[in-house]
Short mmCIF file of C-alpha atoms in Angstrom, two decimals:
data_model
loop_
_atom_site.label_atom_id
_atom_site.label_comp_id
_atom_site.label_asym_id
_atom_site.label_seq_id
_atom_site.Cartn_x
_atom_site.Cartn_y
_atom_site.Cartn_z
CA MET W 195 79.44 114.05 -93.24
CA GLU W 196 76.87 112.30 -91.03
CA THR W 197 77.90 108.91 -92.48
CA LEU W 198 81.52 109.66 -91.59
CA ARG W 199 80.54 110.52 -88.00
CA ARG W 200 78.60 107.28 -87.63
CA SER W 201 81.51 105.27 -89.05
CA LEU W 202 83.97 106.91 -86.67
CA LEU W 203 81.64 106.34 -83.74
CA ARG W 204 81.35 102.62 -84.60
CA LEU W 205 85.13 102.41 -84.85
CA VAL W 206 85.89 104.27 -81.59
CA ALA W 207 83.03 103.05 -79.35
CA PRO W 208 84.55 99.61 -78.54
CA PHE W 209 87.84 101.22 -77.49
CA VAL W 210 86.07 103.73 -75.26
CA LEU W 211 84.15 100.90 -73.59
CA VAL W 212 87.30 98.82 -72.99
CA VAL W 213 89.26 101.80 -71.60
CA GLY W 214 86.32 102.77 -69.39
CA LEU W 215 86.07 99.27 -67.96
CA ALA W 216 89.83 99.03 -67.42
CA VAL W 217 89.98 102.37 -65.60
CA GLY W 218 86.80 101.86 -63.59
CA ALA W 219 87.33 98.23 -62.55
CA PRO W 220 90.19 98.76 -60.07
CA GLY W 221 88.13 101.40 -58.26
CA CYS W 222 85.37 98.88 -57.69
CA ALA W 223 87.69 96.43 -55.96
CA ALA W 224 88.43 98.55 -52.89
CA PRO W 225 85.94 100.71 -51.02
CA THR W 226 86.95 104.30 -50.42
CA LEU W 227 87.12 105.60 -46.87
CA PRO W 228 84.98 108.60 -46.00
CA LEU W 229 86.72 111.96 -45.70
CA PRO W 230 87.15 112.68 -41.98
CA PRO W 231 86.17 116.07 -40.57
CA PRO W 232 88.96 118.57 -39.92
CA THR W 233 90.13 119.21 -36.39
CA ALA W 234 88.64 122.43 -35.03
CA LEU W 235 89.67 124.63 -32.12
CA VAL W 236 87.54 127.73 -31.48
CA SER W 237 88.86 130.77 -29.63
CA ALA W 238 86.85 133.05 -27.38
CA PRO W 239 85.43 136.12 -29.15
CA ASP W 240 87.79 139.06 -29.55
CA GLU W 241 86.84 142.70 -28.87
CA ASP W 242 85.38 142.96 -32.41
CA GLY W 243 83.07 139.95 -31.91
CA PHE W 244 85.03 137.46 -34.02
CA VAL W 245 86.39 134.02 -33.16
CA GLU W 246 89.21 132.12 -34.80
CA VAL W 247 88.58 128.55 -35.83
CA SER W 248 91.82 126.74 -36.56
CA GLY W 249 92.94 123.20 -37.11
CA VAL W 250 94.20 120.66 -39.58
CA SER W 251 92.43 119.24 -42.62
CA ARG W 252 93.63 117.50 -45.75
CA PRO W 253 96.29 119.52 -47.58
CA LEU W 254 94.75 122.20 -49.82
CA ALA W 255 91.20 121.23 -48.79
CA ILE W 256 88.42 123.76 -48.87
CA VAL W 257 87.38 124.29 -45.24
CA MET W 258 84.03 125.79 -44.32
CA GLY W 259 82.86 127.21 -41.03
CA PHE W 260 79.22 128.04 -40.33
CA ASN W 261 77.76 129.86 -37.34
CA GLU W 262 74.53 127.94 -36.76
CA ASP W 263 73.00 130.70 -34.62
CA ARG W 264 73.69 133.60 -37.02
CA ARG W 265 73.24 131.54 -40.21
CA ALA W 266 76.50 132.92 -41.64
CA GLY W 267 79.72 131.27 -42.70
CA VAL W 268 83.19 131.58 -44.16
CA ILE W 269 85.27 129.50 -46.56
CA ALA W 270 89.07 129.14 -46.74
CA GLU W 271 91.64 126.92 -48.36
CA ALA W 272 93.99 124.91 -46.16
CA GLY W 273 97.70 125.18 -46.73
CA GLU W 274 99.92 122.51 -48.21
CA ASP W 275 100.45 121.21 -44.66
CA GLY W 276 96.67 121.06 -44.05
CA ALA W 277 96.66 123.94 -41.55
CA TYR W 278 93.74 126.34 -41.82
CA SER W 279 92.32 129.33 -39.98
CA LEU W 280 88.86 130.88 -40.24
CA ARG W 281 87.70 134.16 -38.73
CA ILE W 282 83.96 134.27 -38.14
CA GLN W 283 81.60 136.49 -36.18
CA ALA W 284 80.33 134.71 -33.07
CA SER W 285 79.40 135.19 -29.42
CA ILE W 286 79.95 132.99 -26.39
CA GLY W 287 77.71 129.91 -26.49
CA GLU W 288 77.04 129.98 -30.24
CA THR W 289 77.69 126.84 -32.29
CA ILE W 290 80.23 126.77 -35.11
CA THR W 291 80.07 123.84 -37.53
CA VAL W 292 83.16 123.00 -39.59
CA TRP W 293 83.74 120.60 -42.50
CA GLN W 294 86.10 120.12 -45.43
CA MET W 295 85.87 119.34 -49.13
CA VAL W 296 88.47 117.67 -51.31
CA GLY W 297 87.34 117.52 -54.91
CA SER W 298 83.74 116.31 -54.76
CA ASP W 299 84.20 114.53 -51.40
CA THR W 300 82.69 116.25 -48.37
CA SER W 301 83.58 115.30 -44.82
CA GLN W 302 81.31 114.80 -41.88
CA LEU W 303 80.49 117.89 -39.84
CA VAL W 304 82.12 118.75 -36.54
CA SER W 305 80.47 121.28 -34.20
CA ARG W 306 82.05 123.38 -31.48
CA VAL W 307 80.53 125.81 -28.98
CA VAL W 308 82.24 129.20 -28.66
CA PRO W 309 83.98 129.29 -25.25
CA ASP W 310 84.09 132.26 -22.90
CA ARG W 311 87.90 132.20 -22.69
#
């Protein structure tokens, strides 16, 4: 059985190498652009002490919002049009940081201060 495995591996290995090079080579030719941060508008706190963070990201991206002052965050998925909305506890003057993920790509962070109105 072990001899059969080694024989199959010797037979298949060159094909795997060629396919890997063919698939990987075009990706090396052009650099990928970094994922931009989502847009982020932050509302004033409501009577329950929550703000709404809304904006546009890549379609179906995972969007994260983090209250830097409270060390707490929320995660949501953007719609097919890229629109998203997060509801997070925050007070006037606190900083909310927002970013998005698409697959294994993570965008830069964008920070907003909670306004008073």
